JSON list of C-alpha atoms in Angstrom, two decimals:
[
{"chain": "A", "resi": 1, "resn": "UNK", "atom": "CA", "xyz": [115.38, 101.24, 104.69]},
{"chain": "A", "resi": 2, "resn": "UNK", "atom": "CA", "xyz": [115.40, 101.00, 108.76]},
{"chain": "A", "resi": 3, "resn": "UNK", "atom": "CA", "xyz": [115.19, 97.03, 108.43]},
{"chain": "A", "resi": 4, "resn": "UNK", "atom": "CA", "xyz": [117.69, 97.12, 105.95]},
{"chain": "A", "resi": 5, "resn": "UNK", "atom": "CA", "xyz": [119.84, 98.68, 107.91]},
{"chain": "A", "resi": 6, "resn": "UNK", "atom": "CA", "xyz": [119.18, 96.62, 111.20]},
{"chain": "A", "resi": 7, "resn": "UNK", "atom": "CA", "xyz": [120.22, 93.46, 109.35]},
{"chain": "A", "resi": 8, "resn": "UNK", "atom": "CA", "xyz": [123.07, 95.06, 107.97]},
{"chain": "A", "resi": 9, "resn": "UNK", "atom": "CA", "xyz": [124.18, 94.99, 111.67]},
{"chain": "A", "resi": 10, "resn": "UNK", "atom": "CA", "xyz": [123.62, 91.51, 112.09]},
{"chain": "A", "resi": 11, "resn": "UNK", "atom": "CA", "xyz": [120.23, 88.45, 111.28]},
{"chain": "A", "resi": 12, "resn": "UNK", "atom": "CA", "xyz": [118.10, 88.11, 113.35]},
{"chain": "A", "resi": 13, "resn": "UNK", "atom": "CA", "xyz": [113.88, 87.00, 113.48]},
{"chain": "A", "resi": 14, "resn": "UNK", "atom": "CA", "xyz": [111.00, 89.57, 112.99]},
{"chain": "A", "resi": 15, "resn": "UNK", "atom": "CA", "xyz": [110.65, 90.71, 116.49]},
{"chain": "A", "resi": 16, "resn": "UNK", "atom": "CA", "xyz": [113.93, 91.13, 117.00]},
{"chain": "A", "resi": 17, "resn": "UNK", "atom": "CA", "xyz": [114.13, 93.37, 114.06]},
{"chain": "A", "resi": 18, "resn": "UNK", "atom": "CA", "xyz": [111.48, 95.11, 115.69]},
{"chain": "A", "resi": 19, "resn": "UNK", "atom": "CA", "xyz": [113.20, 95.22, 119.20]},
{"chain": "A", "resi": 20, "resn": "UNK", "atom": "CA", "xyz": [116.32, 96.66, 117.68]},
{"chain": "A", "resi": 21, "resn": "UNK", "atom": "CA", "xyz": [114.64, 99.02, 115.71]},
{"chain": "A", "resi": 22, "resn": "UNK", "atom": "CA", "xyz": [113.04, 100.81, 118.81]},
{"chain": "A", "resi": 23, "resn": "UNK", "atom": "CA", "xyz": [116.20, 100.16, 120.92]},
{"chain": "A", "resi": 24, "resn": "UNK", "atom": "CA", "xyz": [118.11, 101.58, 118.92]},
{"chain": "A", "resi": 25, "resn": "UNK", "atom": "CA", "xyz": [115.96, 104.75, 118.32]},
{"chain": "A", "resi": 26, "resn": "UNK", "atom": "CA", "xyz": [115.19, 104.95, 122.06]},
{"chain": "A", "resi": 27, "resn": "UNK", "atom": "CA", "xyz": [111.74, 103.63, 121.34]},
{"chain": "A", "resi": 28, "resn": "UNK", "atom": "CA", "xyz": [110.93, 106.91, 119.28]},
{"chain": "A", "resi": 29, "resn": "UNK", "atom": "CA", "xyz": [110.49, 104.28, 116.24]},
{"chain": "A", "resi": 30, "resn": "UNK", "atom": "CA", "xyz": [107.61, 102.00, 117.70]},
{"chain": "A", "resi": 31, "resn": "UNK", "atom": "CA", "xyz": [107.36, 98.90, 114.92]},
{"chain": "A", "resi": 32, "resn": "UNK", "atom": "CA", "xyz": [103.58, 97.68, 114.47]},
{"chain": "A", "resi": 33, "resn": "UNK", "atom": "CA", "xyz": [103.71, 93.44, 114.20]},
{"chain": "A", "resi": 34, "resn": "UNK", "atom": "CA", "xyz": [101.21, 93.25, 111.21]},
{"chain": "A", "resi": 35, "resn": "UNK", "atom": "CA", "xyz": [103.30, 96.19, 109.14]},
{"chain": "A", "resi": 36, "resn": "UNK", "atom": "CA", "xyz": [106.60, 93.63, 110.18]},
{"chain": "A", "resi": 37, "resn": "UNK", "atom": "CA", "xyz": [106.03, 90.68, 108.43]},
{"chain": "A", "resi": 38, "resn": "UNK", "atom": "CA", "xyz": [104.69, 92.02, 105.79]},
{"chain": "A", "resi": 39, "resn": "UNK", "atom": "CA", "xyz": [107.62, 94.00, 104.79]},
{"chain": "A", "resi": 40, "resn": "UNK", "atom": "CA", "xyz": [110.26, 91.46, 105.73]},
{"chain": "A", "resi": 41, "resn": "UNK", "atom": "CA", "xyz": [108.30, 89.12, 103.18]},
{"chain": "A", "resi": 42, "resn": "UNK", "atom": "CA", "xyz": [108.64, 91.78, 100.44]},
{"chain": "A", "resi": 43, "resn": "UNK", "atom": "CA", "xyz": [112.02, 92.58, 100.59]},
{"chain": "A", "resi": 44, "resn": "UNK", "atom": "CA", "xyz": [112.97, 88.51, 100.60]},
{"chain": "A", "resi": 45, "resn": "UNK", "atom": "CA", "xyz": [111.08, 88.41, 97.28]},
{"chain": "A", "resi": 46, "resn": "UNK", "atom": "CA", "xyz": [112.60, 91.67, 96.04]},
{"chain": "A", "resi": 47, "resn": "UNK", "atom": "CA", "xyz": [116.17, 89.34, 96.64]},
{"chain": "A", "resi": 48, "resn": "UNK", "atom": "CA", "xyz": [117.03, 92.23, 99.37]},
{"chain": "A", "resi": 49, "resn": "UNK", "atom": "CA", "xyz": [116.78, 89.71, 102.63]},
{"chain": "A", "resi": 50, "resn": "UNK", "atom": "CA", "xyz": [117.53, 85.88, 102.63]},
{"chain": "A", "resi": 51, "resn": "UNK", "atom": "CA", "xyz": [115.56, 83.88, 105.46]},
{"chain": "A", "resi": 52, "resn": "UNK", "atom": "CA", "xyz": [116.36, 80.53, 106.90]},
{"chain": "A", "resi": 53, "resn": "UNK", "atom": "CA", "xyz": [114.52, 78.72, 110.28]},
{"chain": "A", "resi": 54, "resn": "UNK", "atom": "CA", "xyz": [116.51, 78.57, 113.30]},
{"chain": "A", "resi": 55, "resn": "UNK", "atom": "CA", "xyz": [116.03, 78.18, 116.65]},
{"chain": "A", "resi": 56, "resn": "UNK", "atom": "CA", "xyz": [115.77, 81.22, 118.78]},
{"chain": "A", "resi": 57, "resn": "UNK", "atom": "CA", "xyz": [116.89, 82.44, 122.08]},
{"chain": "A", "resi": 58, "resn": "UNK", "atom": "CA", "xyz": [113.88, 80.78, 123.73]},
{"chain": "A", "resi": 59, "resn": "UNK", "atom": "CA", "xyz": [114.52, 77.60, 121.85]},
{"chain": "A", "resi": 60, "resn": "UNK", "atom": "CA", "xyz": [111.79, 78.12, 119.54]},
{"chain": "A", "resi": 61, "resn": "UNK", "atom": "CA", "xyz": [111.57, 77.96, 115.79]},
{"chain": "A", "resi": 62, "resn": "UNK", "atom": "CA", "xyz": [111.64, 80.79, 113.81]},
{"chain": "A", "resi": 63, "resn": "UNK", "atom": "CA", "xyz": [112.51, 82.46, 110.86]},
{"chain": "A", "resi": 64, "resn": "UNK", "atom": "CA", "xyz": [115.91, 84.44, 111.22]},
{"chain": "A", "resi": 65, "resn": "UNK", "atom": "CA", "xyz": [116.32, 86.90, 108.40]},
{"chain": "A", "resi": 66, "resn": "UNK", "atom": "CA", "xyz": [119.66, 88.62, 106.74]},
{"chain": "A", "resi": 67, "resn": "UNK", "atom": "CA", "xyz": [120.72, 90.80, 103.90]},
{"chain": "A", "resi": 68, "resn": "UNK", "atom": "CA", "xyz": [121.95, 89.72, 100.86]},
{"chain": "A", "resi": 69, "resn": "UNK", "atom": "CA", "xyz": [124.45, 91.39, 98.89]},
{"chain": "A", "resi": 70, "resn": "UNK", "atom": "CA", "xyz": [121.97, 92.73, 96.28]},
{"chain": "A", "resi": 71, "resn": "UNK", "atom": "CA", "xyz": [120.34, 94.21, 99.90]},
{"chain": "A", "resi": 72, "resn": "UNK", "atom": "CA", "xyz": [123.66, 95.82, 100.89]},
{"chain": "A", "resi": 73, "resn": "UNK", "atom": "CA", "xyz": [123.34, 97.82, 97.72]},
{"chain": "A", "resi": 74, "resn": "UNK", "atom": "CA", "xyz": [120.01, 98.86, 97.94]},
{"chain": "A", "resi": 75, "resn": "UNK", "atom": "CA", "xyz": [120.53, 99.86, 101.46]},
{"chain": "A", "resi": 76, "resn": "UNK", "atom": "CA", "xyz": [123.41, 102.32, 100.14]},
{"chain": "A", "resi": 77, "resn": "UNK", "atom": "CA", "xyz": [120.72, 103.51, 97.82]},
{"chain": "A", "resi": 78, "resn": "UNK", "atom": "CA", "xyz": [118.76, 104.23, 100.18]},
{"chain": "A", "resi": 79, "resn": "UNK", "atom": "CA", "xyz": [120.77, 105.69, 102.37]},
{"chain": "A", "resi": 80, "resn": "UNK", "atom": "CA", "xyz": [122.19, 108.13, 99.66]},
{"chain": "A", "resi": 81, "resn": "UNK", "atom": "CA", "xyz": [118.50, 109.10, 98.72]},
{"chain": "A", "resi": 82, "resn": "UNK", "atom": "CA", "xyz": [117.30, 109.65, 102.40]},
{"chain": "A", "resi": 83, "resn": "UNK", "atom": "CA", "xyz": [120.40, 112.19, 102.67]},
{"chain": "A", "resi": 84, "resn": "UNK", "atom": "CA", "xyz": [119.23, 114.40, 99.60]},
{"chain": "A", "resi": 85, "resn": "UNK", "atom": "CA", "xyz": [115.80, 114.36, 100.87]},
{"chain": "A", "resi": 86, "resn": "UNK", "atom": "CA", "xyz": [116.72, 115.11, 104.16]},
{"chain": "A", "resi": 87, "resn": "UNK", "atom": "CA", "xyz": [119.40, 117.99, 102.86]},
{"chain": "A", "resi": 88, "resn": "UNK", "atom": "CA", "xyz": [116.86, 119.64, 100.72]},
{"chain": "A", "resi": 89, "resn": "UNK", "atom": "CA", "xyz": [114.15, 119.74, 103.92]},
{"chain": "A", "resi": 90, "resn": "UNK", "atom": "CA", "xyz": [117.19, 120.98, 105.90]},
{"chain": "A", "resi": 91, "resn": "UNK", "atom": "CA", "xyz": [117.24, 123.92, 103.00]},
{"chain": "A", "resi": 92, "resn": "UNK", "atom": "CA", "xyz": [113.65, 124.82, 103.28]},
{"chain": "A", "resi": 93, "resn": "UNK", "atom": "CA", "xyz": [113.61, 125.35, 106.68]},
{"chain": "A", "resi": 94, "resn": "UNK", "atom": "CA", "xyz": [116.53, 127.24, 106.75]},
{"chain": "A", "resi": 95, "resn": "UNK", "atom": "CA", "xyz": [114.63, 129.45, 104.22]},
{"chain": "A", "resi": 96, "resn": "UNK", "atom": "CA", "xyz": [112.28, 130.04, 106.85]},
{"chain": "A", "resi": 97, "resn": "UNK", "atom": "CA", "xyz": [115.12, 132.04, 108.77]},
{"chain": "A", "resi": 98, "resn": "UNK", "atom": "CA", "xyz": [116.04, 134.46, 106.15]}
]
């Protein structure tokens, strides 16, 4: 769901998917390189991300990734199941302060 949502913002290559990620989530979310590619490769063959080679900002190759529209809607998916999950945790430990 989080690189989903990072390309949802805009494509961009595996590390700076990564980058974002912990930018964004002032480095609480640390992204391990061998988890990465991995998922970026199975979410292009679910038809979630497209990827095309371009060069980066270092002039070198490499493969820039972004969300297709089948992506979009699993990201709302996602999104809309991450916020009952997270609602019903919120519920049990407010049960905890009864």
């Amino acid at each position: 769901m989080l690189i989903l949502q990072i390309l949802s913002l805009e494509s961009a290559h595996g590390y700076g998917v990564a980058q974002r990620l912990e930018q964004i989530s002032r480095e609480v979310v640390q992204v391990n390189q061998g988890s990465l590619y991995p998922a970026l490769h199975r979410l292009e063959q679910k038809g979630w991300l497209r990827s095309e080679w371009k060069q980066s900002e270092t002039g070198r190759d490499a493969r820039f990734y972004s969300l297709t529209a089948s992506g979009r809607k699993q990201l709302t998916v996602e999104k809309e199941s991450w916020a009952r999950l997270a609602g019903a945790v919120q519920l049990i430990f407010d049960e905890g302060r009864r």
